[in-house]
Short mmCIF file of C-alpha atoms (C1' of nucleotides) in Angstrom, two decimals:
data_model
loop_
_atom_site.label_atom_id
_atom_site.label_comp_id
_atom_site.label_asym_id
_atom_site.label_seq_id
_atom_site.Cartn_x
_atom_site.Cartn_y
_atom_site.Cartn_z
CA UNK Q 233 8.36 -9.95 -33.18
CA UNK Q 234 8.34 -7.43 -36.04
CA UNK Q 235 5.52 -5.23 -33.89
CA UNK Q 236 7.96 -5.46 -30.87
CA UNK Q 237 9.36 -1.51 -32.71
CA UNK Q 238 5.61 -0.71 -32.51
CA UNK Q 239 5.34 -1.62 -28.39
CA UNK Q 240 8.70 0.41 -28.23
CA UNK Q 241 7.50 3.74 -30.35
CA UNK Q 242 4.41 3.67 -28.23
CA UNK Q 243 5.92 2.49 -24.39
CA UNK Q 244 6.33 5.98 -22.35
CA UNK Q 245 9.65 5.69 -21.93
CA UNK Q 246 10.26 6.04 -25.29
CA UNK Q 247 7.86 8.82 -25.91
CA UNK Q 248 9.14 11.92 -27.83
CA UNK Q 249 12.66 9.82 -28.98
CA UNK Q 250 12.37 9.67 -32.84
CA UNK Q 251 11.68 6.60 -34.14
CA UNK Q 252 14.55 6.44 -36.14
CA UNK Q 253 17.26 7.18 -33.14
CA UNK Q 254 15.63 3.99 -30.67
CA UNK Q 255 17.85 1.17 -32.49
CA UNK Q 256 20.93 3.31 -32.01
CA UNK Q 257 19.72 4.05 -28.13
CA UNK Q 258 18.86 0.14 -27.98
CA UNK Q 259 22.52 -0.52 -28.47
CA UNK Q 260 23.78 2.99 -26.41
CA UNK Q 261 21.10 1.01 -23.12
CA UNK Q 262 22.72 -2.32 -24.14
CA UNK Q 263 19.11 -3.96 -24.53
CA UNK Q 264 18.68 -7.35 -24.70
CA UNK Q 265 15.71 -9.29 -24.88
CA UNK Q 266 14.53 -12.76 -22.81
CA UNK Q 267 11.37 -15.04 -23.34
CA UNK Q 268 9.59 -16.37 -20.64
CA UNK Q 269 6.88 -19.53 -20.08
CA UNK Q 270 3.95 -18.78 -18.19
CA UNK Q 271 4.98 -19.02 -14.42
CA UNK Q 272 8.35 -18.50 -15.13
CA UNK Q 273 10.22 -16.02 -12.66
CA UNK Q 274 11.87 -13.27 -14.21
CA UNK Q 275 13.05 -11.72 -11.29
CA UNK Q 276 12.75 -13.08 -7.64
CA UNK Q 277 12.97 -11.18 -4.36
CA UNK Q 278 16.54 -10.51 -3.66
CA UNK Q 279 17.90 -10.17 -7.00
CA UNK Q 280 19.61 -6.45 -7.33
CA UNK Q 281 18.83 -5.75 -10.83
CA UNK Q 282 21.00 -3.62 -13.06
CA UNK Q 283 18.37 -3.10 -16.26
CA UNK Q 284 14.66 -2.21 -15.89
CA UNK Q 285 12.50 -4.39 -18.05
CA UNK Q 286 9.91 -3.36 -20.58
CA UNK Q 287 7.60 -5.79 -21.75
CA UNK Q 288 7.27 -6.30 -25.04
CA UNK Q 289 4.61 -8.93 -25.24
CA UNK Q 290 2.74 -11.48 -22.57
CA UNK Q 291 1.78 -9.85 -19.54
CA UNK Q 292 3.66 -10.09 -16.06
CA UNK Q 293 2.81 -10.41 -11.99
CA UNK Q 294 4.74 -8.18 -9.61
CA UNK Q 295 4.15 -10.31 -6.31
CA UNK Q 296 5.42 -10.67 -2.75
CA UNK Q 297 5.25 -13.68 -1.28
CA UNK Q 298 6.20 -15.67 1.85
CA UNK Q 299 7.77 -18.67 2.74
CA UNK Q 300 4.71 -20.39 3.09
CA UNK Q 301 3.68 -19.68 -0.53
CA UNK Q 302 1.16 -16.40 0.66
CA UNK Q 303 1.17 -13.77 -2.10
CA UNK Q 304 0.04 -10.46 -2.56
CA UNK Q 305 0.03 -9.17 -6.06
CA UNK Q 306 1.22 -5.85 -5.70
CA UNK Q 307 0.32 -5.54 -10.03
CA UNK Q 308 -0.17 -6.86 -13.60
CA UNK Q 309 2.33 -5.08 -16.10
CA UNK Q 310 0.83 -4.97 -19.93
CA UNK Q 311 3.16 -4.78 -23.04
CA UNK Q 312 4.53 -1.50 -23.19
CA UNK Q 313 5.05 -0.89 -19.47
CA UNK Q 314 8.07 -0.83 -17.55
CA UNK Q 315 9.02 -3.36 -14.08
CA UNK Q 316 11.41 -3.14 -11.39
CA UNK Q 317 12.09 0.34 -12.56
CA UNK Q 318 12.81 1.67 -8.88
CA UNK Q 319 15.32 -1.24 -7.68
CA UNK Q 320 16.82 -0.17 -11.67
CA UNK Q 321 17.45 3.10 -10.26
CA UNK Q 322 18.51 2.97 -6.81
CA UNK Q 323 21.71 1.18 -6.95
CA UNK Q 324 21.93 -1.45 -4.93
CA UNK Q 325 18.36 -2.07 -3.94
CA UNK Q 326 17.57 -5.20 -2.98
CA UNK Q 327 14.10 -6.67 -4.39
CA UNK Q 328 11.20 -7.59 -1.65
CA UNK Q 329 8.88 -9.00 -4.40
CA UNK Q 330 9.11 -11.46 -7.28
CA UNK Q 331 8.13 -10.86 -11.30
CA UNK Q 332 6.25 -13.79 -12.82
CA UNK Q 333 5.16 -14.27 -15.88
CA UNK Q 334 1.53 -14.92 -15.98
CA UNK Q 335 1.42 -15.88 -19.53
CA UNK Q 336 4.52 -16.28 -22.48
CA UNK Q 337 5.98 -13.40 -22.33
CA UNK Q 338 8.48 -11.49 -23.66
CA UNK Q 339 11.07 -8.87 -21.77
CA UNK Q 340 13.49 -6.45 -23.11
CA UNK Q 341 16.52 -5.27 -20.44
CA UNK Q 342 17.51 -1.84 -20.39
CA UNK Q 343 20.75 -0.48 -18.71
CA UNK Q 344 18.96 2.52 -16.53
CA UNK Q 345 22.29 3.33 -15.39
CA UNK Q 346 23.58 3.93 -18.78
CA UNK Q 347 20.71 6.50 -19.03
CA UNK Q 348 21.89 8.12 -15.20
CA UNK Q 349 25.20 7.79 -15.19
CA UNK Q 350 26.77 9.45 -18.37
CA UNK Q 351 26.10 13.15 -18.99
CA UNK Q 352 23.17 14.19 -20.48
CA UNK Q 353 24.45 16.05 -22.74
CA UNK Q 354 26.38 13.05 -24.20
CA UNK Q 355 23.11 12.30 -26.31
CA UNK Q 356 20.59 14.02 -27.13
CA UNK Q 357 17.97 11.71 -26.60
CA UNK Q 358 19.24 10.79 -22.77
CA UNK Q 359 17.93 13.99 -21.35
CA UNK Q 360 14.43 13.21 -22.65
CA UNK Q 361 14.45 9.42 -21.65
CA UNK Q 362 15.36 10.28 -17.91
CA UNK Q 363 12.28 12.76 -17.91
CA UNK Q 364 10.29 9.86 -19.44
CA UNK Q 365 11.49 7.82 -16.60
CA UNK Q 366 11.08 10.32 -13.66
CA UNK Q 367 7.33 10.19 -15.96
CA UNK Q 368 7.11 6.58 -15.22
CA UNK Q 369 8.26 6.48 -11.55
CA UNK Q 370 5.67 9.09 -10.96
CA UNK Q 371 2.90 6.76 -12.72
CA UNK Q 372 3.78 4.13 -10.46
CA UNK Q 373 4.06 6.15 -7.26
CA UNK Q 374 0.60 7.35 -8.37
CA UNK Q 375 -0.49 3.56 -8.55
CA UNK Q 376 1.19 2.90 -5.35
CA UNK Q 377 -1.00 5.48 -4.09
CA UNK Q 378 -4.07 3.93 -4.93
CA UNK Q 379 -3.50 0.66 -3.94
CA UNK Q 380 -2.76 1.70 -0.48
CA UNK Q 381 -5.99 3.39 -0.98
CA UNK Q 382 -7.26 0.08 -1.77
CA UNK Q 383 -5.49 -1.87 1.12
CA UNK Q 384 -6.55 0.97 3.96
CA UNK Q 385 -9.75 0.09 3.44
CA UNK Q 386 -11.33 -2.18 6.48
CA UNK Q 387 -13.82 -4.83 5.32
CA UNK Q 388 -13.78 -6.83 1.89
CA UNK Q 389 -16.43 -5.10 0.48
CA UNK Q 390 -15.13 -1.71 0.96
CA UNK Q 391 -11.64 -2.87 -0.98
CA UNK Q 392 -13.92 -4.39 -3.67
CA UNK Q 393 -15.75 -1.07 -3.84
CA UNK Q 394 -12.87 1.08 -3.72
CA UNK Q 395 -10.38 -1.08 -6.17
CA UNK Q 396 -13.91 -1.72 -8.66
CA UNK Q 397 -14.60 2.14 -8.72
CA UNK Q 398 -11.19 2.77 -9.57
CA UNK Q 399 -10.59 0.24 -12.64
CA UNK Q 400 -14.10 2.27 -13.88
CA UNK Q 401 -12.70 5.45 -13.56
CA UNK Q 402 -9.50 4.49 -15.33
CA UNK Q 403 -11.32 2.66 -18.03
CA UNK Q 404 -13.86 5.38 -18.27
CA UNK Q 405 -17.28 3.23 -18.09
CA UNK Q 406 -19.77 1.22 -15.67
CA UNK Q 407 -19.11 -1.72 -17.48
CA UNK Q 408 -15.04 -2.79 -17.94
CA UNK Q 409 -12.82 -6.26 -17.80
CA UNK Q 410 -10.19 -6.66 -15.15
CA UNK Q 411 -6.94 -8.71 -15.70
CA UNK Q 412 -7.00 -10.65 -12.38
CA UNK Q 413 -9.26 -14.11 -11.77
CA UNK Q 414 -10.53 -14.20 -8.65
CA UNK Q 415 -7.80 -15.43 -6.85
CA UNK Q 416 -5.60 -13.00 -8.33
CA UNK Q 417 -8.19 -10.37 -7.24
CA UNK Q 418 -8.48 -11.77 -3.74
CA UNK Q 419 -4.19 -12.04 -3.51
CA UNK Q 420 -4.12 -8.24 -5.24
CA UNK Q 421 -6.87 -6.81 -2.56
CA UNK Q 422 -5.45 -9.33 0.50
CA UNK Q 423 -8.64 -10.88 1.23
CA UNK Q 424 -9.67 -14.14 1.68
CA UNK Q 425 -10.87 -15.56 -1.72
CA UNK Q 426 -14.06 -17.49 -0.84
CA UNK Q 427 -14.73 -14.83 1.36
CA UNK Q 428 -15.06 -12.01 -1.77
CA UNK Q 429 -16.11 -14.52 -3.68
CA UNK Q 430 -18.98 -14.30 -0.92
CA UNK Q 431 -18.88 -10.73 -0.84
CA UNK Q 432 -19.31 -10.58 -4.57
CA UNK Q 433 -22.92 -12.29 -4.39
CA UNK Q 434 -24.33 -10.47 -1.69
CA UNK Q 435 -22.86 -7.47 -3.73
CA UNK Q 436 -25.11 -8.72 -6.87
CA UNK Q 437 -28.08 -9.70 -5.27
CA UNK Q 438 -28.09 -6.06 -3.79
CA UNK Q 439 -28.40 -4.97 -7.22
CA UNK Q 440 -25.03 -3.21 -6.64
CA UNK Q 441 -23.29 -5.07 -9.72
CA UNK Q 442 -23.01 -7.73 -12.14
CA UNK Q 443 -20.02 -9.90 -13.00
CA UNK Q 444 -19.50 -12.74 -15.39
CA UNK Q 445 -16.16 -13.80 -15.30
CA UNK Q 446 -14.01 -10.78 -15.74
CA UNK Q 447 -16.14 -8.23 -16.57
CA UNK Q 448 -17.74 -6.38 -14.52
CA UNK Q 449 -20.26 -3.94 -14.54
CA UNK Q 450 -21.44 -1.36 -11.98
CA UNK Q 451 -24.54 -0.26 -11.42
CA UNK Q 452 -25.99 3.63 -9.99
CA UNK Q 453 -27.15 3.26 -6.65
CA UNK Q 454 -30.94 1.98 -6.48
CA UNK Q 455 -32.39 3.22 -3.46
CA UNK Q 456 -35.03 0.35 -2.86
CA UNK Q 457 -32.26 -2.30 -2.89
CA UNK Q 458 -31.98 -4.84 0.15
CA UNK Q 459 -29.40 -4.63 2.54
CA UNK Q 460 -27.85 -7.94 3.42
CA UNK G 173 15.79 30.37 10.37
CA UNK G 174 19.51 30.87 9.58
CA UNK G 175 19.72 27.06 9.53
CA UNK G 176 17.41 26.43 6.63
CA UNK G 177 20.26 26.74 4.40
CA UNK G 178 22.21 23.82 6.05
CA UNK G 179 18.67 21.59 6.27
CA UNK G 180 18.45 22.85 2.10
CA UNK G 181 22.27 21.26 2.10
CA UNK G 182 21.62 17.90 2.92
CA UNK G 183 18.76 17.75 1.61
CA UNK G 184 18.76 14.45 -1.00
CA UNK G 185 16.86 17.21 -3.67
CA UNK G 186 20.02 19.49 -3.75
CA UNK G 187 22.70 16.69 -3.07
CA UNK G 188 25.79 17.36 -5.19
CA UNK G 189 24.64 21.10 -5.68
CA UNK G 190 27.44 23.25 -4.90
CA UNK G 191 26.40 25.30 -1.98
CA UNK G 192 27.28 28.51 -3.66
CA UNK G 193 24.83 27.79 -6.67
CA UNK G 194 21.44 27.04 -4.63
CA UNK G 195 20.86 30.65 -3.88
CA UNK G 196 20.88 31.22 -7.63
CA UNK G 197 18.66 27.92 -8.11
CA UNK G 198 16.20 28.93 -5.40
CA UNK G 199 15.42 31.88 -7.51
CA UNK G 200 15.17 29.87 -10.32
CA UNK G 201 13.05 27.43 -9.13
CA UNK G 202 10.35 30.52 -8.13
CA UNK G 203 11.08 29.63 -4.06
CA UNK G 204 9.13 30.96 -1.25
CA UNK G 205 8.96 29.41 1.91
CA UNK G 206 5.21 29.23 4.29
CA UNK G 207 4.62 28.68 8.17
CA UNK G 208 2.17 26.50 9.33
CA UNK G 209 0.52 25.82 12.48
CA UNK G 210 -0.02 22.18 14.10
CA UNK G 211 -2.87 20.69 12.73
CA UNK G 212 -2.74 23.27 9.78
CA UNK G 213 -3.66 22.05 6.22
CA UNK G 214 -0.62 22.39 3.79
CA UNK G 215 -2.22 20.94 1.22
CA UNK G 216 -5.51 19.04 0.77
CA UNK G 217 -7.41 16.24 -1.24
CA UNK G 218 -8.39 17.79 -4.44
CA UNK G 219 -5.56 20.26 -5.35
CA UNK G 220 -3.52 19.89 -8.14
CA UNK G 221 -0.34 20.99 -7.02
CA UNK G 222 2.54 22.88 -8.93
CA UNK G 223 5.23 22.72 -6.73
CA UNK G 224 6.79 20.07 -4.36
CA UNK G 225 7.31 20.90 -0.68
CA UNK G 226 10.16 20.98 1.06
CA UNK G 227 10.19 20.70 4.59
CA UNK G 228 12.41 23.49 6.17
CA UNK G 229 11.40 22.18 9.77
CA UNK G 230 8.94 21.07 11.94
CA UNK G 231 7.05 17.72 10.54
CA UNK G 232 3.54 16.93 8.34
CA UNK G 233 1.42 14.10 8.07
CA UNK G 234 0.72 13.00 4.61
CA UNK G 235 -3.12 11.25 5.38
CA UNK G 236 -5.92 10.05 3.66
CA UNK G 237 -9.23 11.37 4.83
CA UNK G 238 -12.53 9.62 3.93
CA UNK G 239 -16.00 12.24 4.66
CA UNK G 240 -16.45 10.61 8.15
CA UNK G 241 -13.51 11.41 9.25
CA UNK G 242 -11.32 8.04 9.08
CA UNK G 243 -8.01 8.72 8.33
CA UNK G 244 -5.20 6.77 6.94
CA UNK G 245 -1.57 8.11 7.47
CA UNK G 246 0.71 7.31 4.75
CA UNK G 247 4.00 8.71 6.33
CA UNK G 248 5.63 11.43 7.91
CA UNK G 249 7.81 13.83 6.68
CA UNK G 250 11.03 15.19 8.24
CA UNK G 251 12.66 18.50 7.73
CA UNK G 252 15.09 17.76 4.62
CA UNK G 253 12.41 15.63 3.12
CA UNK G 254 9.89 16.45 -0.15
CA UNK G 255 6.07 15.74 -0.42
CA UNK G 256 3.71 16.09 -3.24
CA UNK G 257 6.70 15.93 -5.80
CA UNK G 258 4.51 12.97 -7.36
CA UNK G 259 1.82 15.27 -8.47
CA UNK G 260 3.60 18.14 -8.86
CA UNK G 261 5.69 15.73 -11.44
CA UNK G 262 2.55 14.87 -13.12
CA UNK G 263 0.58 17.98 -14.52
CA UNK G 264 -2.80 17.89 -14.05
CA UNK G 265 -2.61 15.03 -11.09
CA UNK G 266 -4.94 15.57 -8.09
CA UNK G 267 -3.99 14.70 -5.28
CA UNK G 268 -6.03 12.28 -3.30
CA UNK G 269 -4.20 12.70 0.11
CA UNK G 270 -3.97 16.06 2.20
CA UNK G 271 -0.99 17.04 3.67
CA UNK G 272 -1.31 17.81 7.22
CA UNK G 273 1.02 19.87 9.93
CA UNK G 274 1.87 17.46 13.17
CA UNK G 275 3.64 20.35 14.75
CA UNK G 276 4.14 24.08 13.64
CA UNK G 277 6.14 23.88 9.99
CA UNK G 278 8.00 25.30 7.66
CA UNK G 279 7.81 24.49 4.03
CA UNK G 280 10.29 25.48 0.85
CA UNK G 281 7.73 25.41 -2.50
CA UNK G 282 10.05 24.37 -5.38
CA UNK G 283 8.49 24.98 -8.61
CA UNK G 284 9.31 21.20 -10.03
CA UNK G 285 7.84 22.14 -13.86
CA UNK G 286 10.80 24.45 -14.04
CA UNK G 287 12.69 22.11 -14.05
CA UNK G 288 11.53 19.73 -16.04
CA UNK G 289 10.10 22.06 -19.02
CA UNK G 290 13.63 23.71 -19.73
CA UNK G 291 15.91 22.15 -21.46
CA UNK G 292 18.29 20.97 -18.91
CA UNK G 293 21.73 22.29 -20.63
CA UNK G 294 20.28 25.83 -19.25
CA UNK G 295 22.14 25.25 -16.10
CA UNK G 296 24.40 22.45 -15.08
CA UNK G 297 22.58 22.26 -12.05
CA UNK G 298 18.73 21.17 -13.82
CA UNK G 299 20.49 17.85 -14.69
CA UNK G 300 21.70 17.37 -11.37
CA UNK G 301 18.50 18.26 -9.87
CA UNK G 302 16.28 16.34 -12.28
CA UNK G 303 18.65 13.19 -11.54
CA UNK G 304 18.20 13.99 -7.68
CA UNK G 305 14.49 14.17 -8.26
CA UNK G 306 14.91 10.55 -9.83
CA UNK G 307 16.26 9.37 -6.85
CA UNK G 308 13.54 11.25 -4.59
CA UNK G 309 10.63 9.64 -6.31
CA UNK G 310 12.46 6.04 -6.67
CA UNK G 311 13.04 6.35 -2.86
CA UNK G 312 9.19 7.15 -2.28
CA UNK G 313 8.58 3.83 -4.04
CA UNK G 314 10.58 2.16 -2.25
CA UNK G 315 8.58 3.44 0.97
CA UNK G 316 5.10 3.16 -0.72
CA UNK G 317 6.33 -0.93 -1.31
CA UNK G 318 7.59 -1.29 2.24
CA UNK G 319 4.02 0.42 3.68
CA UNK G 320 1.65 -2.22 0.87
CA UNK G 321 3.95 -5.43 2.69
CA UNK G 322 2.79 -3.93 6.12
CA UNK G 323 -0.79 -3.24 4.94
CA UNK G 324 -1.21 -6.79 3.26
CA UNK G 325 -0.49 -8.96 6.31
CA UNK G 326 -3.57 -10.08 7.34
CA UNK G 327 -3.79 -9.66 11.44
CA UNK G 328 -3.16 -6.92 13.31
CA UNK G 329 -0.08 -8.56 14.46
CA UNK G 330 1.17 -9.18 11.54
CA UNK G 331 1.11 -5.97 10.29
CA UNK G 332 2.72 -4.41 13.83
CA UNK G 333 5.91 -6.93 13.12
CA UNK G 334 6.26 -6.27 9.71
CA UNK G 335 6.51 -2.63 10.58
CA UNK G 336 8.34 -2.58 13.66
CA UNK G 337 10.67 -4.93 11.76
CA UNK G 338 11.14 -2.92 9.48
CA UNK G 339 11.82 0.25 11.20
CA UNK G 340 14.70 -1.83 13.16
CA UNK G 341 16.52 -2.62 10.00
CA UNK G 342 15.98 1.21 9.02
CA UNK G 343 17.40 2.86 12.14
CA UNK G 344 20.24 -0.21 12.83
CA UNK G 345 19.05 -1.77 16.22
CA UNK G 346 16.72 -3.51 18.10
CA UNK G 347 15.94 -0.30 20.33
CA UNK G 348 14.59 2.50 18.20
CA UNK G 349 11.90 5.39 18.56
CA UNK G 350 8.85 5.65 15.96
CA UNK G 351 7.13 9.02 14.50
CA UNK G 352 3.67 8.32 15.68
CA UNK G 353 2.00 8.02 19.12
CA UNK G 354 -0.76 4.65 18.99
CA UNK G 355 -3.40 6.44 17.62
CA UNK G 356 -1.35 7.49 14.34
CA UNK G 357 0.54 4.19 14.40
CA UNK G 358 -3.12 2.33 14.43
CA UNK G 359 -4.07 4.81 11.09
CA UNK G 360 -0.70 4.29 9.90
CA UNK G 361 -1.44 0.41 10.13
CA UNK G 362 -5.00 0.95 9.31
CA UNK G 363 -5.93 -1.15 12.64
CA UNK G 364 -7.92 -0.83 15.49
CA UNK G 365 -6.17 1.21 18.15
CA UNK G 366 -7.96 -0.70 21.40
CA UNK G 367 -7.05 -3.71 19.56
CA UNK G 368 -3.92 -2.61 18.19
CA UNK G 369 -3.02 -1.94 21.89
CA UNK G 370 -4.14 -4.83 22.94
CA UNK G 371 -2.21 -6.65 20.70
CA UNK G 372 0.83 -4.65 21.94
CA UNK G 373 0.02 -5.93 25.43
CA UNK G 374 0.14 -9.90 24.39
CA UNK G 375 3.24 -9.32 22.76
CA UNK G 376 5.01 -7.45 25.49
CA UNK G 377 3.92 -10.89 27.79
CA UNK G 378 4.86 -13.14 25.61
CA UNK G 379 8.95 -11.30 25.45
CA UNK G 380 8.16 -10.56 22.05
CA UNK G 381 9.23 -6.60 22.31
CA UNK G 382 9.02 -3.71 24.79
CA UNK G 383 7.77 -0.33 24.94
CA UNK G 384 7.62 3.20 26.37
CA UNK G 385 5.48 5.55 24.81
CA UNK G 386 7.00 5.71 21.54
CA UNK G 387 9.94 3.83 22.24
CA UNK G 388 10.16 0.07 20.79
CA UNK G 389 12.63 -2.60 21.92
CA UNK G 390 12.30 -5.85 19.97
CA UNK G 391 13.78 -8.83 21.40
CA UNK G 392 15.43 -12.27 19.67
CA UNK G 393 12.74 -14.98 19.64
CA UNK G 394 12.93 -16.83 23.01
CA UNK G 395 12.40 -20.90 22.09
CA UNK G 396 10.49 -20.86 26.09
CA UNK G 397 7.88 -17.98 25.22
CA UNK G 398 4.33 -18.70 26.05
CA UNK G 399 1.78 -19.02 23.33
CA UNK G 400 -1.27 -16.78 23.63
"C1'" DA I 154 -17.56 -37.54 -25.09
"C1'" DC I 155 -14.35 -38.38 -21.57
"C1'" DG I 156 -11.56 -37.57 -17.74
"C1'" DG I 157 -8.71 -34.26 -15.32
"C1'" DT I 158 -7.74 -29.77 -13.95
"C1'" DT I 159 -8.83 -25.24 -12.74
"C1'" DC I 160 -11.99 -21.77 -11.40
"C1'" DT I 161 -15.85 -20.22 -8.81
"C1'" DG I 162 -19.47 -20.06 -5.37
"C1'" DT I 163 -21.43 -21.92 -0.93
"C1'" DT I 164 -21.54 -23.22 3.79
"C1'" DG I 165 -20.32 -23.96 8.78
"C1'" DT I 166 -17.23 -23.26 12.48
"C1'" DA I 167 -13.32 -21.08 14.79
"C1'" DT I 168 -10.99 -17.02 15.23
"C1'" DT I 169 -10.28 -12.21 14.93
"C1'" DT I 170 -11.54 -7.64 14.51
"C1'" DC I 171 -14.70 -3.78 15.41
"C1'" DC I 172 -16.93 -0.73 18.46
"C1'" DA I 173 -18.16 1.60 22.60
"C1'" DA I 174 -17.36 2.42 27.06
"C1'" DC I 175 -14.54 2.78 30.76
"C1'" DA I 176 -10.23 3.03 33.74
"C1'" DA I 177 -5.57 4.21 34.53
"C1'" DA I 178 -1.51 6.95 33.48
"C1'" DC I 179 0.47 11.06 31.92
"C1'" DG I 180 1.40 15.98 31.25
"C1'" DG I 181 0.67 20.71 31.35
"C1'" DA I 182 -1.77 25.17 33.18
"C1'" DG I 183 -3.15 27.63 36.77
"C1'" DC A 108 -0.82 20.67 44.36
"C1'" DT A 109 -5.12 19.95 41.89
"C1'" DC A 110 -7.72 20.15 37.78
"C1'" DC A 111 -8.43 18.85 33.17
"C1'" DG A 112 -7.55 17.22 28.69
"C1'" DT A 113 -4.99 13.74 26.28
"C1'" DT A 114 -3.04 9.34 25.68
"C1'" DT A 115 -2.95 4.55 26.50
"C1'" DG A 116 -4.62 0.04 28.12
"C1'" DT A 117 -8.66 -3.11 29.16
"C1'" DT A 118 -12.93 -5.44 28.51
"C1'" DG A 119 -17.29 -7.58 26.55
"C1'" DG A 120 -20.65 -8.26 23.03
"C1'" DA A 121 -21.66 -7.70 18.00
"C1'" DA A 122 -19.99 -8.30 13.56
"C1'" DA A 123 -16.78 -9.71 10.08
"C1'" DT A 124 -13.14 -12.50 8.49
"C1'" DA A 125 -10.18 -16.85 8.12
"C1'" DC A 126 -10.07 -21.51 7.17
"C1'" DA A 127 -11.39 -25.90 5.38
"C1'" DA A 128 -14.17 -28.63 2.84
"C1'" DC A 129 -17.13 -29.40 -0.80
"C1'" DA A 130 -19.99 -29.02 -5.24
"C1'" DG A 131 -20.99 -27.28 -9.63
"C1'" DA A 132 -19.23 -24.89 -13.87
"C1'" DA A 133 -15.93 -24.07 -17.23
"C1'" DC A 134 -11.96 -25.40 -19.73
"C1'" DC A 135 -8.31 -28.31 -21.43
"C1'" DG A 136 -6.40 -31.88 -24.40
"C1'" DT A 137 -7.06 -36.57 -25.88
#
DNA sequence: ACGGTTCTGTTGTATTTCCAACAAACGGAG
DNA sequence: CTCCGTTTGTTGGAAATACAACAGAACCGT
């Protein structure tokens, strides 16, 4: 719990607010934190939340699911990120998807509207935490973006291709870990799991790439490799 | 032309900007307004754009393009409304969608980094603005969520209620008119069109909904309706 | 080591989508 | 009005996905 300062300093909402002034903007963003157990709900789809939440530790599932128990994972949050920041910031929006905790975790609530609705100029650290959090909303339009890249995509393999390529390019190598299982994967890309499972095997028999658990690892196109 | 000024009015981006001021902000913001002819590109795949569009009047296409020619359409904009203000937020983002004229267009370029890199007690207006941008960007999130439900139903069905739905609860009744002719509404939907309008056809039979070209009536569930 | 649970891969069948081609309806331009 | 390009609806065969059921592997605590 004594780290949870060291999450804070380094979370992007924080960036650039001096270390020394975050326990007095903690109190000025009436923060509060909550613990969760794995497959708890912290927030559930029609809740109109007032604070944001920033994990501090555990790790999260934003997901939208039916009445008949379908879900589609819309995204994992890591310590140090931010959830439900847009519903935070549009008063009155209602929720359309759930947070669950996908392991203990723990959340710390911040008052956006503390940040929005007094002036500015009231603190000098306000002005730079609403450019931190235009900074955020923009990170997660941009992830929006590219899971509707994803989800535009027509056949299984395709989405596999286009999400896989993706985590690479973000984690900067051939070979990186994802934090989904496969039926995460299959709820995140909204495909049928057994079928990607499938998918996943023709995939590595084509020499295309290799996966234990995990980790995967891509491999450069080989010319002589089989189709189907 | 003389007009733009009242679209610039109630615009969300200038909301609570005294009229008399966004002359002076214009300037300050480095404003300059383009034309555009239908099926014009306003901006493409690849750029790294520096300023955020307004749309003065007319109407663009913000698409996806793969190298054969597939396209995805992730929304279209109205006069009044911004685009690219997510990677003109984020310097150095490229843009992975183009930006596309549907009819001939007029577009406001607001220089976004000025307002973000001075400080915002420079004018009374920045803080206004940024908190305006906020809300602009919160607002596209809520959109980009609202497209990922559509795109994660499963059948082409599915996804044709979920948006239809959803554009009834947006425009307040059961008989409203959509932006896109089938063909857009199938790339939209990232469907089939033939089987998009086939689709179309069962429901109409089965007193699910109406139509006319682009106009959509959808109809309370009748307990008598025929299956299939 | 032992069960019990969860995760993963496989397979077969039913259903749906994809694709191409065509037909009908519509809307200007001349 | 006719011609012509565009939009929309229809159809049939090929291909892919959905669903259910099962088997082996991995993991858990006892």
């Amino acid at each position: 719990m004594r780290d949870n300062l060291q999450v804070l300093k380094s979370s992007a909402v924080f960036d650039s607010v001096d270390a020394a002034h975050i326990d007095a903007m903690l109190c000025c963003l009436g923060a509060r934190t909550q613990t969760f157990d794995r497959n708890d709900y912290v927030l559930r789809a029609g809740d109109s939340p007032e604070s944001l939440g920033l994990l501090l530790d555990g790790g999260v599932l934003v997901v939208q699911e039916d009445f008949w128990g379908n879900r589609n994972i819309r995204g994992r949050i890591t310590p140090g990120q931010v959830f439900a920041e847009t519903f935070a910031c549009v008063p009155g929006a209602v929720m359309d998807v759930s947070v669950v905790a996908d392991e203990s975790s723990v959340v710390l609530w911040l008052g956006v509207q503390r940040i929005l609705r007094t002036c500015p100029a009231a603190c000098a650290h306000h002005s730079r935490m609403i450019r931190n959090l235009l900074s955020e909303l923009a990170q997660n339009n941009l992830r929006a973006n590219e899971k509707l890249t994803h989800l535009s995509c027509r056949s299984t393999r395709e989405k596999l291709l286009s999400y896989l390529s993706a985590e690479a390019r973000r984690q900067g190598g051939a070979e990186f870990a994802i934090p989904f299982d496969r039926q995460q994967l299959a709820d995140y890309l909204s495909v049928e799991r057994s079928a990607m499972s499938a998918e996943l095997s023709r995939m590595q028999r084509e020499g295309l790439l290799s996966t234990r658990k995990n980790v995967f690892c891509l491999r450069p196109a080989s010319p002589g490799a089989a189709r189907k």
